[in-house]
Coordinates of C-alpha atoms and ligand atoms in Angstrom, one line a residue:
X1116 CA 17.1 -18.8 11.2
X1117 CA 17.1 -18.4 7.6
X1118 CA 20.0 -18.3 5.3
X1119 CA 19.8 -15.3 4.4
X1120 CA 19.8 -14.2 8.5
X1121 CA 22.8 -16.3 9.2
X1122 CA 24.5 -14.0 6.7
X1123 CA 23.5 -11.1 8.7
X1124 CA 24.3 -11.9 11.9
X1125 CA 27.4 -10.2 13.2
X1126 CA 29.7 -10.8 16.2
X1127 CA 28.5 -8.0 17.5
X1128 CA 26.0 -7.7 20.7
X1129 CA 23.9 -5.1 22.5
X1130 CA 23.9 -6.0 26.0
X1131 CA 20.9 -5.0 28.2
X1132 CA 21.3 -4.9 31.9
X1133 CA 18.3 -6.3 34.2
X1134 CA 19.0 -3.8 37.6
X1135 CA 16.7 -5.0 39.4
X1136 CA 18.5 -8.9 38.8
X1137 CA 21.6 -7.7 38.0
X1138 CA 22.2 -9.7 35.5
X1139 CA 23.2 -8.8 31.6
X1140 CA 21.8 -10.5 28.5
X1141 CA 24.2 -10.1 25.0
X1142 CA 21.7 -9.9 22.0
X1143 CA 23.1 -10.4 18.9
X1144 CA 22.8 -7.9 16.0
X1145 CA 22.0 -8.3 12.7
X1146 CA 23.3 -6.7 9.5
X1147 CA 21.6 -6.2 6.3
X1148 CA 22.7 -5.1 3.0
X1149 CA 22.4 -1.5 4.0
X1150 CA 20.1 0.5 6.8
X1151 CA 19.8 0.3 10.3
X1152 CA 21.2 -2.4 12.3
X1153 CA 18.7 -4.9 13.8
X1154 CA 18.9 -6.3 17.3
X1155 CA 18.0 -10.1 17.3
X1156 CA 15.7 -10.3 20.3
X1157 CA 14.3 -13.7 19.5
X1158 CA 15.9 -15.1 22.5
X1159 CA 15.1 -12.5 24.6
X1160 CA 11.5 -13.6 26.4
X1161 CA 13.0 -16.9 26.6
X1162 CA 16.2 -16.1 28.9
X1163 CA 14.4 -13.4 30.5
X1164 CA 11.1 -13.6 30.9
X1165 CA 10.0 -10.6 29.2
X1166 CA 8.9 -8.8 26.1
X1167 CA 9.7 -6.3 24.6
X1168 CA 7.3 -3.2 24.2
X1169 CA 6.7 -1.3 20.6
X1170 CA 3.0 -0.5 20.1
X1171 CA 2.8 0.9 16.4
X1172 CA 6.3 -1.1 15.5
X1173 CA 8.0 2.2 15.6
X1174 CA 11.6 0.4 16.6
X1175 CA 10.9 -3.1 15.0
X1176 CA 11.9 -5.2 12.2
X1177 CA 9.1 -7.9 11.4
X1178 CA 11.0 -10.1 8.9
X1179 CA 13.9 -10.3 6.1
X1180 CA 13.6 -9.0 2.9
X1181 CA 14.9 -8.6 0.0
X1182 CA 11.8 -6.5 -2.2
X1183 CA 12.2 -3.1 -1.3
X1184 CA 14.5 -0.4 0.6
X1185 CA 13.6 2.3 2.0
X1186 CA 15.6 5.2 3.8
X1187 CA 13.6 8.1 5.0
X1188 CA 16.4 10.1 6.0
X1189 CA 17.6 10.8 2.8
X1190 CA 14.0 10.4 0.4
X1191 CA 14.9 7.1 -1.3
X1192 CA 12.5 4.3 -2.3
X1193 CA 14.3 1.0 -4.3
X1194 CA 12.7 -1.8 -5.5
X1195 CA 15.2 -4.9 -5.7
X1196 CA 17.6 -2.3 -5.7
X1197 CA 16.6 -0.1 -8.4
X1198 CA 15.4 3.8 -8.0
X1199 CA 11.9 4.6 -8.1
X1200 CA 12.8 7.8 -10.2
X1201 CA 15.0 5.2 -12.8
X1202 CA 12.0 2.8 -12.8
X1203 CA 9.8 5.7 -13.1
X1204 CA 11.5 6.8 -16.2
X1205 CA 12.9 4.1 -17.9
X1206 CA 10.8 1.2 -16.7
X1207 CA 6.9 0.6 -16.8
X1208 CA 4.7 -1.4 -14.9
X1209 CA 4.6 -4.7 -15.8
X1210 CA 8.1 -5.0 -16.1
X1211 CA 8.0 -3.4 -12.6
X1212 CA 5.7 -6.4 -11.5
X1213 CA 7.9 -9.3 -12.8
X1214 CA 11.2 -7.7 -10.8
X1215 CA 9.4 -7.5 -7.7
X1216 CA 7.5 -10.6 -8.1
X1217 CA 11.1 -12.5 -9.5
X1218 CA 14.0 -10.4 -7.9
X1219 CA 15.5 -9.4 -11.5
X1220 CA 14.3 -7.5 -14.7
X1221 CA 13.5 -9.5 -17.3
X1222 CA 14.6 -9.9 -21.0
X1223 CA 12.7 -9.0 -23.7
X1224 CA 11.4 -12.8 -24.0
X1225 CA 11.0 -13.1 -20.7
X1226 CA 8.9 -9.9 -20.7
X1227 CA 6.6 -10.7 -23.7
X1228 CA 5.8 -14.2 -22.0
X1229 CA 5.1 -12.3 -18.8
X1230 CA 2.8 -10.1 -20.4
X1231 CA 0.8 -12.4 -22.3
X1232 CA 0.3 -14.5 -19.2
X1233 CA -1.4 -11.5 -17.2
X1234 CA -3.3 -10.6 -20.0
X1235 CA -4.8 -14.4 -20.6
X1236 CA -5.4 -13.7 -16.7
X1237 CA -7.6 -10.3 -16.6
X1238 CA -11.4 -11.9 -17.4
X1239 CA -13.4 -12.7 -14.4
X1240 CA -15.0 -16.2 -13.8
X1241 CA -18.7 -14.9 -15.1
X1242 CA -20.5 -16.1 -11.7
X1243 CA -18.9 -13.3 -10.3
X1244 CA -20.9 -11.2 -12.2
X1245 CA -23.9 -11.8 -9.4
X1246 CA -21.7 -11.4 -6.5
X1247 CA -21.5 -7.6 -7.7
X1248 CA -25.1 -7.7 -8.1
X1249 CA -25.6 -8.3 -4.4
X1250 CA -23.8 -4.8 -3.8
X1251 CA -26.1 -1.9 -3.0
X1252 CA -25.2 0.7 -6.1
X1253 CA -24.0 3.0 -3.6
X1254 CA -21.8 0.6 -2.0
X1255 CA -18.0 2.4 -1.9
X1256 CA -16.1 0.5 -4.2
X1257 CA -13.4 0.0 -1.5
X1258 CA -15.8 -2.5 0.0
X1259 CA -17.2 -3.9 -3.2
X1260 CA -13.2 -4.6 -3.8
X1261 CA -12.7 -6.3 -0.1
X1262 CA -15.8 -8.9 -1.0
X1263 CA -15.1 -9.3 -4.7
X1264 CA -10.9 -10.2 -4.0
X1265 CA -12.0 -12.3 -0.8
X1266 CA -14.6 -14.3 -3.1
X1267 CA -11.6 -15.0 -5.4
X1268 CA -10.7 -18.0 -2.8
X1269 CA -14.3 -19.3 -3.7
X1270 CA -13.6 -19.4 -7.7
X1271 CA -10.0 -20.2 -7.9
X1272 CA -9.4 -23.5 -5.8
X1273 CA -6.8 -24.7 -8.2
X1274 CA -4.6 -21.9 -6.9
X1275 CA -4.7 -21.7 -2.9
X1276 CA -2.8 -24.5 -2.1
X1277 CA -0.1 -22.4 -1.0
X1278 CA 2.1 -24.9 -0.2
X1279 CA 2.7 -25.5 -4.1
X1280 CA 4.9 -23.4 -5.8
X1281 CA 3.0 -23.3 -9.0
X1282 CA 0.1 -22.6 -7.5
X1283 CA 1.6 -19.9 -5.6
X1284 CA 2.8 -17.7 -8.9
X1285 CA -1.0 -18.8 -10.8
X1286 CA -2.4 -16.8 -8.0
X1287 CA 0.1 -14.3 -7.9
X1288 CA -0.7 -13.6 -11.6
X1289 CA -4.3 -14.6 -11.3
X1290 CA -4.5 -11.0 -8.8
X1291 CA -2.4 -9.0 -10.6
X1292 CA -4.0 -9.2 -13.6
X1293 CA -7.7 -9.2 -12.9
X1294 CA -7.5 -6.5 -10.2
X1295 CA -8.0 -3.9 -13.2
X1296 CA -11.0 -5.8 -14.1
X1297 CA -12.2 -6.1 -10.4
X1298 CA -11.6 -2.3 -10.1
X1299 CA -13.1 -1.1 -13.1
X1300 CA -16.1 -3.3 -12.3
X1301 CA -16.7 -1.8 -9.1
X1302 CA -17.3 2.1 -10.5
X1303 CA -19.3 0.9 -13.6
X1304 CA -21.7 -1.2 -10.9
X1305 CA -22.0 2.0 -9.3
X1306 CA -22.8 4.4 -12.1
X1307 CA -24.8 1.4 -13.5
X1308 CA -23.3 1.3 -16.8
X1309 CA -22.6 -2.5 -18.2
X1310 CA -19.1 -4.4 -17.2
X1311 CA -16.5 -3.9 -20.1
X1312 CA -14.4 -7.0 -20.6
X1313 CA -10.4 -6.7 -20.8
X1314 CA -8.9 -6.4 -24.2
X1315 CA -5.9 -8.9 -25.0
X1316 CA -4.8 -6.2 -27.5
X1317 CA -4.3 -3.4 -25.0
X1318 CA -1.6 -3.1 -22.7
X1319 CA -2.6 -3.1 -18.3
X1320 CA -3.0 0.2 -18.2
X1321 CA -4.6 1.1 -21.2
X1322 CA -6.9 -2.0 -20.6
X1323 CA -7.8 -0.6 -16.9
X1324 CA -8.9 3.2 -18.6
X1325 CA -10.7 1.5 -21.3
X1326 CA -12.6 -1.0 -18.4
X1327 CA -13.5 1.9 -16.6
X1328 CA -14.7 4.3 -19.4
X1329 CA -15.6 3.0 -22.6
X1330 CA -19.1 2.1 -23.1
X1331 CA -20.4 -1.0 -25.5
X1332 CA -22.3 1.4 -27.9
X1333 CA -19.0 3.7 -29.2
X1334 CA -15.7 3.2 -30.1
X1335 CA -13.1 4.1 -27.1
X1336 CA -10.1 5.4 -28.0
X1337 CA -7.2 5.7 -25.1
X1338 CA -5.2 8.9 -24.7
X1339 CA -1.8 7.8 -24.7
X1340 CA -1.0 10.7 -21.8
X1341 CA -3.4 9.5 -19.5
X1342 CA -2.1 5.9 -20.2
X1343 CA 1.4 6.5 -19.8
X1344 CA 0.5 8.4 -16.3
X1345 CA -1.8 5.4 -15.6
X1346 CA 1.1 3.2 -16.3
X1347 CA 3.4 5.8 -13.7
X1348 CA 1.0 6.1 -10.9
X1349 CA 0.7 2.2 -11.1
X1350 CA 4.8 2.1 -10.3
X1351 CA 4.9 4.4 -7.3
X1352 CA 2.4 2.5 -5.7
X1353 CA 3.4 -0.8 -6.5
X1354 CA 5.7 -1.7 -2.9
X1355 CA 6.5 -0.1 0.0
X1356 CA 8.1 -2.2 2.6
X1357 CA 6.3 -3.4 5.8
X1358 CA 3.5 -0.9 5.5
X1359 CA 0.4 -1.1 7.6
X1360 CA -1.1 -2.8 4.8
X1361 CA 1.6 -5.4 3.7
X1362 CA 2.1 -6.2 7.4
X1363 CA -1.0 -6.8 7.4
X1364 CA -1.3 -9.4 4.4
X1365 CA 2.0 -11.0 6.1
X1366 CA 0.1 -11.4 9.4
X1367 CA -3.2 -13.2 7.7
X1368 CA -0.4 -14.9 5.6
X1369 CA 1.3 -16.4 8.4
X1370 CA -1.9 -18.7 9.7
X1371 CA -1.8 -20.5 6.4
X1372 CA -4.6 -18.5 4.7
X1373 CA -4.9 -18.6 1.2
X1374 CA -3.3 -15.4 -0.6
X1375 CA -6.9 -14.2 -2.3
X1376 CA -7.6 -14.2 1.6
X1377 CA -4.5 -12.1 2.7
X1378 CA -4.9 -9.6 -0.6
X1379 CA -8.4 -8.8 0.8
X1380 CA -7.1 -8.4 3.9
X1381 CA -4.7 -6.3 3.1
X1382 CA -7.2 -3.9 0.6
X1383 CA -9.2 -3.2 3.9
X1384 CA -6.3 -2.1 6.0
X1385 CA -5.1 0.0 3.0
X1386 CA -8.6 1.9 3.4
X1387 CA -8.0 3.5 6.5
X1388 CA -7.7 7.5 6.0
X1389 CA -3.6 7.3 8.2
X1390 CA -2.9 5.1 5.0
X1391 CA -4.2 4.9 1.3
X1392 CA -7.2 6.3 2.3
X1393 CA -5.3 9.6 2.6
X1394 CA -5.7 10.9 -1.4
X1395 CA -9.4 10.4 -1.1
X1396 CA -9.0 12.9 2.3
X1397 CA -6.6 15.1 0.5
X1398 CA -9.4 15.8 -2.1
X1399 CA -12.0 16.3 0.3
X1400 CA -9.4 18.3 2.7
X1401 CA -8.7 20.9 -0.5
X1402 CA -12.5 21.3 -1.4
X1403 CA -13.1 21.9 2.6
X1404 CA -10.4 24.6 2.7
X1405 CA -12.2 25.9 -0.8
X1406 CA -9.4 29.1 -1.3
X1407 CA -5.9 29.9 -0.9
X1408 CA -6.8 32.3 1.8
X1409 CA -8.3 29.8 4.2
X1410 CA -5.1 27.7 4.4
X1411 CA -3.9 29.5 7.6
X1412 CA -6.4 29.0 9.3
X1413 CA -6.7 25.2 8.6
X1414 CA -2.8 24.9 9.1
X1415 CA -3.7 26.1 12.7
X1416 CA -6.1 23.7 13.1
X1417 CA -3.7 21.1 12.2
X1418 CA -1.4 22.0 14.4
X1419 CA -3.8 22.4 17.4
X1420 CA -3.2 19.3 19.7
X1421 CA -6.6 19.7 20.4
X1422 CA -8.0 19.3 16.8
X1423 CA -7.6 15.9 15.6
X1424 CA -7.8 17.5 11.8
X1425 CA -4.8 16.6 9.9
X1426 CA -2.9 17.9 6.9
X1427 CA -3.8 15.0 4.7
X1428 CA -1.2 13.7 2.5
X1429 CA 1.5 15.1 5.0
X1430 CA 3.6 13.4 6.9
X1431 CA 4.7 9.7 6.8
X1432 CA 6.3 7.1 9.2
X1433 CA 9.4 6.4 7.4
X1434 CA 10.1 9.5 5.6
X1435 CA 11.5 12.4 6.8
X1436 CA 11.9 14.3 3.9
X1437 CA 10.2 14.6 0.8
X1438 CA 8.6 11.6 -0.5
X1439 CA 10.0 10.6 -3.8
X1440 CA 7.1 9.5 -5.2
X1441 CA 5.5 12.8 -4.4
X1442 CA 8.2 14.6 -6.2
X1443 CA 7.6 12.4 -9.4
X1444 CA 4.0 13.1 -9.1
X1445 CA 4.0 16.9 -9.0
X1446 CA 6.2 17.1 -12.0
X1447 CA 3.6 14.6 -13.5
X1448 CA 0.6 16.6 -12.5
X1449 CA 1.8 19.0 -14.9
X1450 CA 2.0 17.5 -17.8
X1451 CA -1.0 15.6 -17.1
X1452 CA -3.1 18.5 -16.8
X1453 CA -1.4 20.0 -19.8
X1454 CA -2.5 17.3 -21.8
X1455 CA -5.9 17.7 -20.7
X1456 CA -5.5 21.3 -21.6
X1457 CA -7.2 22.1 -18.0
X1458 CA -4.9 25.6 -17.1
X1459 CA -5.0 26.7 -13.6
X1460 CA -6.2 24.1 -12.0
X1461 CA -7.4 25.7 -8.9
X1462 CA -7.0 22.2 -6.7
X1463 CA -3.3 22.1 -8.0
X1464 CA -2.5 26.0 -7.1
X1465 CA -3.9 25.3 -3.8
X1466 CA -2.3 22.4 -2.9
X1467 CA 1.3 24.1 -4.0
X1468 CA 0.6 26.8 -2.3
X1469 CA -0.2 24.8 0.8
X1470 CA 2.8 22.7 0.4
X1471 CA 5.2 26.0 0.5
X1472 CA 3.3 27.6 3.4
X1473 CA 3.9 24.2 5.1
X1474 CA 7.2 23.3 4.3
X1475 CA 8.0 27.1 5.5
X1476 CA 6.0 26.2 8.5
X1477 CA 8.5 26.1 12.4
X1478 CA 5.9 23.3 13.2
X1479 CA 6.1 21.0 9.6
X1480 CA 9.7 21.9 9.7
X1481 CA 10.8 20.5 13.4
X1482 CA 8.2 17.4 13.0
X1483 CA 9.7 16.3 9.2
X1484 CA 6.5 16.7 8.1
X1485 CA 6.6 16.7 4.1
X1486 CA 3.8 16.2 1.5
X1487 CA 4.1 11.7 0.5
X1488 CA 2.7 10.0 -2.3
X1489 CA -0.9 10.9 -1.7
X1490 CA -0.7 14.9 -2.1
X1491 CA -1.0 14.8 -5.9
X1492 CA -2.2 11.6 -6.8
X1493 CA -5.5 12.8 -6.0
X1494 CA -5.3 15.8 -8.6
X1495 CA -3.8 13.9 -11.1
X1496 CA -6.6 11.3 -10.7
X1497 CA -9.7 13.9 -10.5
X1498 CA -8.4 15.5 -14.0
X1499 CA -8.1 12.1 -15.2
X1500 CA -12.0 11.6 -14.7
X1501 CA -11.4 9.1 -11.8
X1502 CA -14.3 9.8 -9.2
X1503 CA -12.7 10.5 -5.5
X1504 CA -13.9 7.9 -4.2
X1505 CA -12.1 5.4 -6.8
X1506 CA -8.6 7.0 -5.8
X1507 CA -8.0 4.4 -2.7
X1508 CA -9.2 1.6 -5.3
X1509 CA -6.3 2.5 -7.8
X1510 CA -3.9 2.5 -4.9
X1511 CA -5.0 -1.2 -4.1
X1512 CA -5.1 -2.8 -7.4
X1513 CA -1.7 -1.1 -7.8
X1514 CA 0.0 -2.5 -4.8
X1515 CA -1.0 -5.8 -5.0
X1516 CA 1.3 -7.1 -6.5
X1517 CA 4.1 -5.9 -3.7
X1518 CA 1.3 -7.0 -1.1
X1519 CA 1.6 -10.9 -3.5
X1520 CA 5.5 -10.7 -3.6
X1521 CA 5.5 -9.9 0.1
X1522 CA 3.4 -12.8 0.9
X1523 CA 5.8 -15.0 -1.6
X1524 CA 8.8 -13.9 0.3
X1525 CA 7.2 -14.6 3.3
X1526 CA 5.8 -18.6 2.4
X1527 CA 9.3 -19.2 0.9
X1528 CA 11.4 -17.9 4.1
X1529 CA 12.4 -21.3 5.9
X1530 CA 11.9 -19.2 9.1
X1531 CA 8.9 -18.2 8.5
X1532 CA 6.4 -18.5 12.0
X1533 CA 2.7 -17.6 12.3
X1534 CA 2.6 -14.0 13.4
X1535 CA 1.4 -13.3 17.2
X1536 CA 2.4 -10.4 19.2
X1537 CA 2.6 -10.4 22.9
X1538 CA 0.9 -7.7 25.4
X1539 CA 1.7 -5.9 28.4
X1540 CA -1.7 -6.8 30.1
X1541 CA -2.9 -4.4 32.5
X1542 CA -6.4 -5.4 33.3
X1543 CA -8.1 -7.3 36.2
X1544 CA -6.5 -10.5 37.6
X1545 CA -8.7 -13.5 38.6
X1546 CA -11.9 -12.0 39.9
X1547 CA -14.7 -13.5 41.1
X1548 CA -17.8 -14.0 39.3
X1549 CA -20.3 -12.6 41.1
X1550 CA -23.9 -14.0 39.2
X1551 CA -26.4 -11.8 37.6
X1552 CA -29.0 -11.2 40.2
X1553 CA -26.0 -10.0 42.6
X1554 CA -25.1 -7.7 40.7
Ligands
LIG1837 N1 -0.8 17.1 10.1 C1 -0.5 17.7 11.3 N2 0.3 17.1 12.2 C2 0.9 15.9 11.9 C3 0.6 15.3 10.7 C4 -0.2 15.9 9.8 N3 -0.5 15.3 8.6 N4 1.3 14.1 10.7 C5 2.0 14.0 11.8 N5 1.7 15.1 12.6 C6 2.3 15.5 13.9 C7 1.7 14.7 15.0 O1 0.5 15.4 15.6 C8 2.8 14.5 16.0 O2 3.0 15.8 16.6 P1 3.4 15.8 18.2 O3 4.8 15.2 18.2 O4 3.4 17.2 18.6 O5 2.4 15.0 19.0 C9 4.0 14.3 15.1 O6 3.7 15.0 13.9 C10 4.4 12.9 14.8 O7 3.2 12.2 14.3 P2 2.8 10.7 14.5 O8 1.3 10.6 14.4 O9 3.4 10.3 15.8 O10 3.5 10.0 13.3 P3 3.2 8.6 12.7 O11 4.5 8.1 12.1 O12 2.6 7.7 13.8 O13 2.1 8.9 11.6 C11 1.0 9.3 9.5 C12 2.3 8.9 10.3 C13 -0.1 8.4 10.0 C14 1.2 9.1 8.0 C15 0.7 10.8 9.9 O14 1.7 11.6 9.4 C16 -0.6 11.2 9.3 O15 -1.7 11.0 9.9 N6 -0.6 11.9 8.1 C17 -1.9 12.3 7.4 C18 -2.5 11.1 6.7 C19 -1.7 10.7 5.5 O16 -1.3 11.5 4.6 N7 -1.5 9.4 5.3 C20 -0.8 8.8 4.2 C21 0.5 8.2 4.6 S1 1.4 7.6 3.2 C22 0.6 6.2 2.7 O17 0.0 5.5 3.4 C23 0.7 6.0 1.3

């Protein structure tokens, strides 16, 4: 048990009854700083001889941690115990990476050196140039991103050892700051334009717009709008708790594998359309519907248990109310769009106008169903000039660096085990093997 654990054990205990034994086991809960309690059931397949059952994880704490809090109920996201909405609006993201990476804010020192390390990080050994080269030009860049971030192990040996402490932050700054570059690199392959190489004189976001669409023949010059929104969207994606996909870099974390390793792992469980993959469907879901008046009828098909369509970019596992990202987004949306000077967005009208049919909806209302962080990203993105099928990417290169403090957390907790679920089998039991020509 780790230090921090012993702190949050209690004297208090659950006890579950065996009836078919009779007998009565007392597991121990567990406190943290705030949140539901946690029953310790560590002990519990060794005095009884079973597991316990939570396919999905619906009722089950993986690990400690101290990163981020989360309470659905009430719509409130913290990071090291800060509001996403005072981050949002006072903070920006690299100082955002630094707490979540080193538990407080920095100083103003502390911030410059920070910055100027990730900068001196963002180029790209230049083999890697080829590896791109190797990827069909209609590859999606989600899976360009999975090969190039997994290669990363290949380039970087100096940095896996992750039993070295130094070697653990190179690598944490090493992904953080050339995922831009990694990104970027993925659409220009695609549209076949030539790399652009990070600027040391431009800050991570403006660095990432002008990676993705300046070209070597003209000057680029970055709208300061569209950077400060970049800058935004990077801070509502940047953690989320034990998400599919950071449970996911924890899990390839726990056998020992180098973090490039886990990041990639944890980019292709982001992909899936239940998770990040949801703003690229909310795009594609809004051009399907095509007008206001159709929304009925697709809101019927979403409710139809027989229909596996979805409202994309509804609904969430830990929220039950509105997302608080989503609600920094609309208001963003705005005054992204006015900046553009696009009026009447048609995507935007839709999509509020689907959100208050749903939200006035008996079925959204009795499930908690409300719109999460993917609803608007996607329109924000689109007016930004970001293809759809970038909008997963941004949420990836984003998040890794909660995915890399997650994993940090993780290698530095003294408890830390290699992860491995148990199973309530229920296939055959010792058959006998009948050979081929009998059968
Ligand atoms: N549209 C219609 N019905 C929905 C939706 C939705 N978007 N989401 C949940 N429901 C319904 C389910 O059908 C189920 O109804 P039932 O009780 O009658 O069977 C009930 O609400 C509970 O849904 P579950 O699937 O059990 O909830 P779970 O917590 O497992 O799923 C998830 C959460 C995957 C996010 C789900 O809401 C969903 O698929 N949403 C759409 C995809 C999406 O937007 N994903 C992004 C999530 S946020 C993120 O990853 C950044």
């Amino acid at each position: 048990m780790s230090s921090d654990a012993k702190e949050a054990a209690t004297n208090e205990y659950v006890t579950m009854t065996d009836h078919s034994t009779g007998k009565s086991y007392d597991l121990p809960v567990m406190n943290g700083t705030v949140g539901p309690k946690v029953v310790d059931v560590r002990p519990f397949y060794r005095d009884t001889g079973m597991f316990t059952y939570d396919p999905g994880f619906t009722s089950t704490g993986s690990c400690e941690s101290s990163i981020t809090y989360i309470d659905g109920e009430a719509g409130i996201l913290m990071h090291r115990g800060y509001r996403i909405e005072d981050l949002c609006e006072h903070s920006d993201f690299m100082e955002v990476c630094y707490l979540l990476l080193n538990g407080e804010l920095p100083d103003a020192a502390t911030k410059k050196e920070f910055e100027t390390t990730i900068t001196y990080h963002s180029m790209l050994h230049e083999q890697l140039n080829n590896l791109y080269r190797g990827f069909r030009r209609d590859a999606h860049p989600m899976a360009i991103m999975v090969g190039v971030v997994g290669a990363l192990s290949a380039f970087y040996h100096d940095s896996t050892d992750i039993n070295d402490p130094e070697q653990r932050m190179i690598a944490s700054h090493r992904l953080v700051a050339k995922m831009p570059t990694i990104a970027a690199w993925a659409y220009k392959y695609s549209i076949g334009q030539p790399f652009m190489y990070p600027r040391n004189d431009m800050s991570y976001a403006e660095n990432f717009l002008q990676m993705m669409f300046s070209v070597p023949c003209e000057d680029y010059v970055v709208n300061s709008v569209l950077a400060a929104a970049m800058d935004k969207i990077f801070i509502l994606h940047a953690d989320h708790e034990q998400n599919a996909s950071t449970s996911t870099v924890r899990l390839a974390g726990s056998s020992g594998a180098n973090p490039f390793a886990c990041i990639a792992a944890g980019i292709s469980s982001l992909w899936g359309p239940s998770h990040g993959g949801a703003n690229e469907a909310v795009l594609n879901m809004l051009g399907e519907i095509g007008s206001a008046d159709k929304i009925p009828e697709y809101l019927e098909k979403a409710k139809d248990p027989q229909d596996n369509f979805r409202l994309m970019g509804f609904g969430h596992r830990v929220y039950k109310n509105y997302d608080p990202r989503a609600k920094v987004l609309q208001s963003h949306a705005h005054n992204v769009l006015d900046a553009l000077g696009i009026r009447d967005e048609p995507l935007l009208k839709m999509a509020m106008e689907l959100e208050k049919i749903a939200l006035e909806d008996d079925y959204f209302v009795q499930r908690k169903l409300f719109p999460n962080v993917d609803f608007y990203s996607g329109i924000i993105l689109r007016a930004m000039g970001f293809p759809v099928s970038m909008f997963t990417v941004l949420f990836a290169l984003a998040r890794t660096v909660g995915w890399i403090a997650q994993w940090k957390e993780m290698i530095e907790d003294p408890s830390q085990k290699i992860g491995r679920p148990r199973q309530l089998y229920t296939g055959e039991y010792d058959r006998e093997y009948v050979p081929l020509d009998k059968r």
